[in-house]
Short mmCIF file of C-alpha atoms and ligand atoms in Angstrom, two decimals:
data_model
loop_
_atom_site.label_atom_id
_atom_site.label_comp_id
_atom_site.label_asym_id
_atom_site.label_seq_id
_atom_site.Cartn_x
_atom_site.Cartn_y
_atom_site.Cartn_z
CA MET A 1 113.25 106.23 121.69
CA LYS A 2 110.61 108.87 122.55
CA ILE A 3 108.76 110.76 119.86
CA LEU A 4 106.65 113.86 120.23
CA VAL A 5 103.65 113.92 117.90
CA ILE A 6 102.27 117.36 117.12
CA ASN A 7 98.97 118.24 115.47
CA ALA A 8 98.91 122.04 115.14
CA GLY A 9 95.74 123.94 114.25
CA SER A 10 95.34 127.66 113.77
CA SER A 11 94.67 128.36 117.48
CA SER A 12 95.21 124.91 119.01
CA LEU A 13 97.97 122.32 119.31
CA LYS A 14 97.45 118.73 120.31
CA TYR A 15 100.45 116.57 121.34
CA GLN A 16 101.39 113.12 122.51
CA LEU A 17 104.76 111.88 123.71
CA ILE A 18 105.10 108.22 122.72
CA ASP A 19 107.66 105.74 124.02
CA MET A 20 108.49 103.63 120.94
CA GLU A 21 109.80 100.67 122.96
CA THR A 22 106.25 100.05 124.25
CA GLU A 23 104.30 102.27 121.88
CA GLN A 24 102.72 103.69 125.03
CA VAL A 25 101.60 107.31 125.32
CA VAL A 26 103.61 108.70 128.24
CA ALA A 27 101.99 112.15 128.18
CA LYS A 28 99.45 114.00 126.08
CA GLY A 29 97.78 117.37 126.02
CA LEU A 30 96.15 120.26 124.29
CA CYS A 31 97.03 123.91 123.96
CA GLU A 32 94.05 126.10 123.14
CA ARG A 33 93.35 129.77 122.37
CA ILE A 34 96.84 130.30 120.96
CA GLY A 35 97.10 133.91 119.76
CA ILE A 36 94.13 134.91 121.95
CA ASP A 37 95.23 134.22 125.55
CA GLY A 38 96.24 130.57 125.96
CA HIS A 39 95.33 127.47 127.95
CA LEU A 40 97.21 124.23 128.46
CA LYS A 41 95.86 120.89 129.58
CA HIS A 42 98.78 118.49 130.08
CA THR A 43 98.15 114.88 131.17
CA PRO A 44 101.06 112.66 132.19
CA MET A 45 100.12 108.99 131.65
CA VAL A 46 102.97 107.38 133.60
CA GLY A 47 104.85 107.97 136.87
CA GLY A 48 101.88 109.21 138.87
CA LYS A 49 102.61 112.87 138.03
CA ASN A 50 100.00 115.61 138.26
CA VAL A 51 97.71 116.92 135.54
CA PHE A 52 98.34 120.57 134.63
CA ASN A 53 95.22 122.44 133.52
CA LYS A 54 95.67 126.22 133.58
CA ASP A 55 95.86 129.36 131.50
CA VAL A 56 99.34 130.02 130.07
CA ALA A 57 100.09 133.06 127.91
CA MET A 58 100.52 131.87 124.29
CA PRO A 59 100.80 134.84 121.92
CA THR A 60 102.15 132.44 119.24
CA HIS A 61 102.68 128.70 118.70
CA ALA A 62 106.28 129.09 119.91
CA GLU A 63 105.11 129.88 123.44
CA ALA A 64 102.68 126.94 123.21
CA ILE A 65 105.57 124.53 122.32
CA ALA A 66 107.76 126.08 125.00
CA ALA A 67 104.98 125.50 127.58
CA VAL A 68 104.59 121.90 126.43
CA ILE A 69 108.34 121.21 126.71
CA ASP A 70 108.37 122.92 130.11
CA LYS A 71 105.61 120.62 131.42
CA LEU A 72 107.08 117.46 129.78
CA THR A 73 110.39 118.06 131.59
CA SER A 74 109.13 119.55 134.88
CA GLU A 75 109.50 117.97 138.33
CA GLU A 76 105.78 118.06 139.12
CA TYR A 77 104.16 117.26 135.77
CA GLY A 78 107.02 115.81 133.71
CA VAL A 79 107.72 112.43 132.19
CA VAL A 80 111.28 113.05 130.89
CA SER A 81 114.24 114.66 132.62
CA SER A 82 115.25 116.95 129.74
CA MET A 83 114.38 117.84 126.16
CA LYS A 84 117.33 115.67 125.05
CA GLU A 85 115.20 112.59 125.80
CA ILE A 86 112.85 113.61 122.97
CA ASP A 87 114.50 111.96 119.96
CA ALA A 88 112.29 113.30 117.21
CA VAL A 89 109.10 115.15 116.39
CA GLY A 90 106.36 113.92 114.03
CA HIS A 91 104.04 116.52 112.61
CA ARG A 92 100.60 115.96 111.15
CA VAL A 93 100.33 117.93 107.90
CA VAL A 94 96.94 118.08 106.19
CA HIS A 95 97.85 118.59 102.53
CA GLY A 96 100.85 117.20 100.71
CA GLY A 97 99.39 117.68 97.21
CA GLU A 98 100.94 115.41 94.60
CA LYS A 99 104.41 116.12 95.98
CA PHE A 100 104.20 113.76 98.93
CA ALA A 101 103.03 110.16 98.55
CA CYS A 102 104.58 109.19 101.87
CA SER A 103 105.96 110.73 105.07
CA VAL A 104 109.16 112.69 104.80
CA LYS A 105 112.00 114.13 106.91
CA ILE A 106 111.60 117.88 107.16
CA ASP A 107 114.35 120.04 105.65
CA ASP A 108 114.37 123.39 103.80
CA SER A 109 113.23 121.91 100.51
CA VAL A 110 110.34 120.14 102.25
CA MET A 111 109.32 123.38 103.91
CA ALA A 112 109.31 125.12 100.51
CA ALA A 113 107.18 122.29 99.10
CA LEU A 114 104.75 122.61 102.01
CA GLU A 115 104.38 126.33 101.25
CA GLU A 116 103.57 125.38 97.65
CA CYS A 117 100.78 123.07 98.86
CA THR A 118 99.27 125.83 101.02
CA PRO A 119 96.76 127.12 98.36
CA PHE A 120 95.16 123.69 98.47
CA ALA A 121 94.50 123.89 102.22
CA PRO A 122 94.59 127.60 103.08
CA LEU A 123 93.27 127.10 106.61
CA HIS A 124 95.14 123.96 107.66
CA ASN A 125 98.59 123.97 106.04
CA PRO A 126 99.67 127.39 107.38
CA ALA A 127 98.84 126.21 110.92
CA ASN A 128 100.88 123.01 110.37
CA ILE A 129 103.81 125.05 109.03
CA THR A 130 103.55 127.41 111.99
CA GLY A 131 103.72 124.37 114.32
CA ILE A 132 106.89 123.07 112.56
CA ASN A 133 108.57 126.49 112.75
CA ALA A 134 107.64 126.87 116.44
CA CYS A 135 109.19 123.46 117.18
CA LYS A 136 112.36 124.42 115.29
CA ALA A 137 112.59 127.68 117.28
CA VAL A 138 112.16 125.93 120.64
CA MET A 139 113.74 122.55 120.05
CA GLY A 140 116.66 123.43 117.75
CA ASP A 141 117.81 120.70 115.37
CA VAL A 142 115.88 117.72 116.75
CA PRO A 143 114.86 115.71 113.66
CA MET A 144 111.33 116.21 112.44
CA VAL A 145 109.04 114.30 110.08
CA ALA A 146 105.90 115.42 108.23
CA VAL A 147 103.06 112.88 107.90
CA PHE A 148 100.33 113.88 105.44
CA ASP A 149 96.58 113.26 105.54
CA THR A 150 96.57 113.07 101.72
CA ALA A 151 99.62 110.82 101.17
CA PHE A 152 97.89 107.43 101.47
CA HIS A 153 95.49 108.36 98.66
CA GLN A 154 98.24 109.12 96.18
CA THR A 155 97.85 105.51 94.90
CA MET A 156 94.38 106.34 93.50
CA PRO A 157 94.26 105.76 89.76
CA GLY A 158 93.50 108.65 87.37
CA LYS A 159 90.01 107.31 86.73
CA ALA A 160 89.22 107.78 90.44
CA PHE A 161 90.95 111.09 91.15
CA THR A 162 90.18 113.06 87.98
CA TYR A 163 87.30 115.49 87.92
CA ALA A 164 85.34 115.69 84.68
CA ILE A 165 86.19 119.29 84.02
CA PRO A 166 88.60 120.63 81.37
CA TYR A 167 91.82 118.66 81.82
CA GLU A 168 94.04 121.73 81.88
CA TYR A 169 92.68 122.58 85.37
CA TYR A 170 94.29 119.36 86.59
CA LYS A 171 97.45 119.75 84.55
CA ASN A 172 98.03 123.45 85.28
CA ASP A 173 96.35 123.94 88.63
CA GLY A 174 96.33 120.58 90.38
CA ILE A 175 92.54 120.41 90.58
CA ARG A 176 91.79 116.75 91.37
CA ARG A 177 90.50 114.53 94.13
CA TYR A 178 93.14 114.28 96.91
CA GLY A 179 91.27 112.68 99.80
CA PHE A 180 91.93 113.06 103.54
CA HIS A 181 92.02 110.95 106.75
CA GLY A 182 94.70 108.91 104.96
CA THR A 183 96.64 108.21 108.16
CA SER A 184 93.52 106.81 109.77
CA HIS A 185 92.47 104.66 106.77
CA ARG A 186 96.05 103.34 106.57
CA TYR A 187 96.17 102.43 110.24
CA VAL A 188 92.77 100.67 110.48
CA SER A 189 93.20 98.75 107.22
CA ALA A 190 96.62 97.43 108.29
CA ARG A 191 95.15 96.47 111.68
CA CYS A 192 92.19 94.78 109.98
CA ALA A 193 94.55 92.59 107.94
CA GLU A 194 96.39 91.66 111.16
CA LEU A 195 93.10 90.75 112.88
CA MET A 196 92.06 88.64 109.86
CA GLY A 197 95.45 86.95 109.84
CA LYS A 198 95.85 87.62 106.13
CA PRO A 199 98.35 89.66 104.09
CA ILE A 200 96.80 93.02 103.27
CA GLU A 201 97.89 92.48 99.63
CA GLU A 202 95.17 89.83 99.38
CA LEU A 203 92.32 91.89 100.87
CA LYS A 204 89.67 94.27 99.59
CA ILE A 205 88.64 96.58 102.41
CA VAL A 206 86.20 99.47 102.78
CA SER A 207 87.16 101.74 105.67
CA CYS A 208 84.49 104.10 107.08
CA HIS A 209 86.03 106.92 109.15
CA MET A 210 82.96 108.48 110.81
CA GLY A 211 83.66 111.38 113.16
CA ASN A 212 82.90 115.05 112.97
CA GLY A 213 84.35 114.85 109.51
CA SER A 214 83.67 111.57 107.73
CA SER A 215 85.19 109.80 104.75
CA ILE A 216 85.18 106.34 103.23
CA CYS A 217 88.12 104.70 101.54
CA ALA A 218 88.35 101.74 99.19
CA ILE A 219 91.57 99.86 99.91
CA ASN A 220 92.60 97.13 97.46
CA GLY A 221 95.70 95.15 98.30
CA GLY A 222 96.72 97.74 100.93
CA LYS A 223 96.44 100.68 98.53
CA SER A 224 93.82 103.43 98.50
CA VAL A 225 91.99 103.15 95.18
CA ASP A 226 89.19 105.59 95.87
CA THR A 227 87.93 107.86 98.64
CA SER A 228 84.90 110.01 99.24
CA MET A 229 86.54 113.36 100.12
CA GLY A 230 87.92 115.31 97.21
CA PHE A 231 89.90 118.45 96.45
CA THR A 232 88.84 119.58 99.92
CA PRO A 233 87.28 117.73 102.90
CA LEU A 234 83.88 119.27 102.07
CA VAL A 235 82.49 116.51 99.87
CA GLY A 236 81.40 112.90 100.03
CA LEU A 237 79.18 112.00 102.98
CA PRO A 238 76.99 114.45 104.85
CA MET A 239 79.10 115.20 107.95
CA GLY A 240 78.66 116.95 111.30
CA THR A 241 78.50 120.39 109.74
CA ARG A 242 79.79 119.86 106.18
CA CYS A 243 77.38 119.34 103.29
CA GLY A 244 79.06 116.45 101.47
CA ASP A 245 78.23 116.03 97.79
CA LEU A 246 76.30 118.95 96.32
CA ASP A 247 75.34 120.11 92.87
CA ALA A 248 77.39 123.25 92.11
CA GLY A 249 74.20 124.71 90.62
CA VAL A 250 72.82 125.00 94.16
CA ILE A 251 75.67 127.32 95.03
CA GLN A 252 74.93 129.60 92.10
CA PHE A 253 71.21 129.60 92.91
CA LEU A 254 71.66 130.49 96.60
CA MET A 255 74.33 133.10 95.93
CA ASN A 256 72.15 134.82 93.36
CA LYS A 257 68.96 134.65 95.44
CA TYR A 258 70.44 135.72 98.81
CA GLY A 259 73.43 137.76 97.67
CA PHE A 260 75.91 135.63 99.60
CA SER A 261 79.60 136.19 98.93
CA ILE A 262 81.58 133.02 98.13
CA ASP A 263 83.02 133.14 101.66
CA GLU A 264 79.58 133.34 103.20
CA MET A 265 78.40 130.46 100.99
CA LEU A 266 81.37 128.26 101.90
CA ASN A 267 80.87 129.09 105.55
CA ILE A 268 77.28 127.76 105.27
CA LEU A 269 78.48 124.60 103.48
CA ASN A 270 81.35 123.98 105.91
CA LYS A 271 79.90 125.05 109.25
CA LYS A 272 76.09 125.09 109.05
CA SER A 273 75.24 122.10 106.85
CA GLY A 274 75.53 118.34 107.24
CA VAL A 275 73.48 116.66 109.96
CA LEU A 276 73.40 119.98 111.84
CA GLY A 277 71.86 121.78 108.89
CA VAL A 278 69.32 119.08 108.11
CA SER A 279 68.26 118.42 111.72
CA GLY A 280 68.53 121.98 113.10
CA VAL A 281 69.45 120.18 116.34
CA SER A 282 73.17 119.45 116.55
CA SER A 283 76.26 118.18 114.74
CA ASP A 284 76.78 115.67 117.51
CA PHE A 285 75.37 112.22 116.84
CA ARG A 286 74.58 111.68 120.52
CA ASP A 287 72.24 114.69 120.46
CA LEU A 288 70.67 113.47 117.18
CA ASP A 289 70.02 110.02 118.61
CA ALA A 290 68.39 111.55 121.69
CA ALA A 291 66.26 113.97 119.60
CA ALA A 292 65.23 111.26 117.18
CA GLU A 293 64.19 109.02 120.05
CA GLN A 294 61.90 111.77 121.24
CA GLY A 295 60.25 111.95 117.83
CA ASN A 296 62.15 114.77 116.16
CA GLU A 297 61.61 113.95 112.50
CA ARG A 298 64.41 116.13 111.12
CA ALA A 299 66.93 114.52 113.51
CA GLN A 300 65.74 111.15 112.24
CA LEU A 301 66.04 112.34 108.61
CA ALA A 302 69.61 113.52 109.22
CA LEU A 303 70.51 110.14 110.72
CA ASP A 304 68.76 108.23 107.94
CA MET A 305 70.65 110.30 105.33
CA PHE A 306 73.97 109.59 107.05
CA HIS A 307 73.33 105.81 107.20
CA TYR A 308 72.11 105.81 103.60
CA TRP A 309 75.21 107.64 102.34
CA VAL A 310 77.65 105.42 104.19
CA ALA A 311 75.86 102.35 102.79
CA LYS A 312 75.70 103.66 99.25
CA VAL A 313 79.30 104.76 99.10
CA THR A 314 80.46 101.47 100.65
CA GLY A 315 78.39 99.57 98.08
CA SER A 316 79.89 101.62 95.25
CA TYR A 317 83.38 100.74 96.48
CA ALA A 318 82.53 97.06 96.68
CA ALA A 319 81.49 97.43 93.05
CA ALA A 320 84.58 99.39 92.11
CA MET A 321 86.86 96.71 93.65
CA ASN A 322 84.74 93.83 92.29
CA GLY A 323 84.21 92.60 95.83
CA VAL A 324 84.85 93.35 99.46
CA ASP A 325 86.32 91.16 102.23
CA ALA A 326 85.97 93.51 105.17
CA ILE A 327 84.22 96.71 106.21
CA ILE A 328 85.72 98.79 109.05
CA PHE A 329 84.04 101.41 111.25
CA THR A 330 86.30 103.93 113.03
CA ALA A 331 86.51 107.43 114.58
CA GLY A 332 84.07 109.07 117.07
CA VAL A 333 80.78 107.83 115.62
CA GLY A 334 82.15 104.61 114.14
CA GLU A 335 83.83 103.54 117.38
CA ASN A 336 81.05 104.59 119.78
CA SER A 337 77.63 104.35 118.18
CA ARG A 338 76.43 100.76 117.93
CA GLU A 339 73.05 102.07 116.69
CA THR A 340 74.73 103.80 113.74
CA ARG A 341 76.73 100.70 112.89
CA LYS A 342 73.65 98.51 113.11
CA ALA A 343 71.58 100.85 110.95
CA ILE A 344 74.30 100.96 108.27
CA CYS A 345 74.84 97.18 108.29
CA GLU A 346 71.12 96.65 107.68
CA TYR A 347 71.82 97.77 104.11
CA PHE A 348 74.46 95.07 103.64
CA GLY A 349 72.25 91.96 103.53
CA TYR A 350 73.05 91.58 99.80
CA LEU A 351 76.74 91.30 100.71
CA GLY A 352 75.97 88.46 103.13
CA VAL A 353 76.73 90.58 106.21
CA THR A 354 75.28 89.45 109.48
CA ILE A 355 76.01 91.30 112.75
CA ASP A 356 76.59 89.79 116.21
CA ASP A 357 74.65 92.18 118.54
CA GLU A 358 76.75 91.25 121.56
CA ALA A 359 80.05 91.97 119.78
CA ASN A 360 78.53 95.18 118.39
CA SER A 361 77.90 96.37 121.96
CA LYS A 362 81.59 96.31 122.88
CA ARG A 363 83.54 99.58 123.14
CA GLY A 364 87.09 100.85 123.02
CA GLU A 365 88.70 97.76 121.53
CA ASP A 366 89.39 96.13 118.18
CA VAL A 367 86.45 93.83 117.59
CA MET A 368 84.85 91.85 114.77
CA ILE A 369 81.13 92.66 114.99
CA SER A 370 80.05 90.29 112.20
CA THR A 371 79.06 86.70 112.99
CA PRO A 372 81.67 84.00 112.19
CA ASP A 373 79.66 82.88 109.16
CA SER A 374 79.17 86.43 107.78
CA LYS A 375 80.43 86.46 104.18
CA VAL A 376 81.95 89.91 104.55
CA LYS A 377 83.69 90.61 107.90
CA VAL A 378 82.82 93.82 109.73
CA PHE A 379 85.20 95.36 112.28
CA VAL A 380 85.29 98.22 114.75
CA ILE A 381 88.86 99.42 115.00
CA PRO A 382 89.68 102.49 117.12
CA THR A 383 91.88 104.67 114.96
CA ASN A 384 95.30 105.85 116.17
CA GLU A 385 96.68 108.50 113.86
CA GLU A 386 99.29 109.61 116.42
CA LEU A 387 100.79 106.12 116.55
CA VAL A 388 101.13 106.05 112.75
CA ILE A 389 102.85 109.43 112.86
CA ALA A 390 105.20 108.21 115.58
CA ARG A 391 106.00 104.97 113.73
CA ASP A 392 106.71 106.79 110.46
CA THR A 393 108.89 109.28 112.32
CA ARG A 394 110.87 106.47 113.96
CA ASP A 395 111.26 104.61 110.66
CA ILE A 396 112.42 107.71 108.79
CA ILE A 397 114.72 109.03 111.52
CA GLY A 398 116.09 105.52 112.12
CA GLY A 399 117.32 105.58 108.52
P1 ADP B 1 86.91 114.63 114.71
O1 ADP B 1 86.51 114.46 113.28
O2 ADP B 1 86.69 116.01 115.27
O3 ADP B 1 88.29 114.04 115.02
P2 ADP B 1 85.87 112.44 116.29
O4 ADP B 1 86.37 111.27 115.46
O5 ADP B 1 86.47 112.66 117.62
O6 ADP B 1 85.87 113.75 115.45
O7 ADP B 1 84.31 112.25 116.46
C1 ADP B 1 83.56 113.16 117.17
C2 ADP B 1 82.07 112.81 117.03
O8 ADP B 1 81.85 111.47 117.50
C3 ADP B 1 81.16 113.67 117.91
O9 ADP B 1 80.79 114.84 117.26
C4 ADP B 1 79.97 112.74 118.07
O10 ADP B 1 79.05 113.02 117.03
C5 ADP B 1 80.51 111.34 117.85
N1 ADP B 1 80.37 110.53 119.06
C6 ADP B 1 81.21 110.42 120.10
N2 ADP B 1 80.73 109.56 121.05
C7 ADP B 1 79.54 109.09 120.56
C8 ADP B 1 78.55 108.16 121.00
N3 ADP B 1 78.70 107.50 122.13
N4 ADP B 1 77.47 107.94 120.23
C9 ADP B 1 77.33 108.59 119.04
N5 ADP B 1 78.24 109.46 118.57
C10 ADP B 1 79.33 109.69 119.29
#
């Protein structure tokens, strides 16, 4: 069985074709500048076929999908002989609201429910819906599954997801903490239990997804019980360019003083804040490490803040779960920056965490970076959201 995994953004579309017998990626790629002009980078991973990396006209997502299918099935760049070999498509969908607590086969009623969730994610959900419609237009009635970033967090209890504002805004308008990166937190926590050789039902895990966007999740017995992102992905930790937690009074003060519209204000909080805003250097942690090493104090402050926030949220989740067995680092920063992991783990002496520097230097593999006698185990687990989407799609399509 081969499954095409699609992650559609407003002007981009990432894809992987996964062979479910081996769980191997047989081809992957990225369409960019959809609706502007269009570019496709297609990389076959098997069969010694050529990489395609050229401009292709993509006025809409439908042309992007058509170009992907064309390359997947072509003589020179292809990995399958025809579209019939693609058994199903799994779509990443950002927001499933309270309607979707797990992945679901897409039909007309699901499409209607996705539209209803759009006000919660006005930038992301329309792009995901466009991707699904484009696939339908090009691929006909191949079965499709939606996998939601929010679904894993639907197990959070009311005391964790409710905002302390008048309750009718939750009841009438759905204003609550939803959380994101659920597919990633689900994958790494399940993998962590495998690596520990214990049933996940018996484990208390804190998963730190640290990329451009970052969130932390408390996972008790395999279920998300709290997470740092909220109604939107803006809050929680300071991120690459997002502000993280912020007193709403600051928004009122700045809007009044500088005459910002709400859109201008949110643009600052989403795109110009976080470690970029504090450092004035970059949103990329590699640049921050380099600048800090050369004595840039604001780059150092941004890094110190990030480490501090990860440590403090992790500690609060250990308290919320009355203990923690394992801490996981994943995503771009979590998987690649041993300095960041080390700096964060220095806060965890009280948990009995000790780090093995040699293990912490490894890259690109699942690894326990704590010493064997560390009371709390610490892991680096490269995330694989596409594989989760493909597995869910297989499980749902398979019945
Ligand atoms: P996204 O949230 O966009 O999916 P990723 O999980 O791919 O992000 O993470 C991207 C970020 O990972 C980059 O912005 C960069 O800050 C960080 N990163 C990647 N490699 C390294 C590295 N070797 N050292 C430190 N940070 C890194």
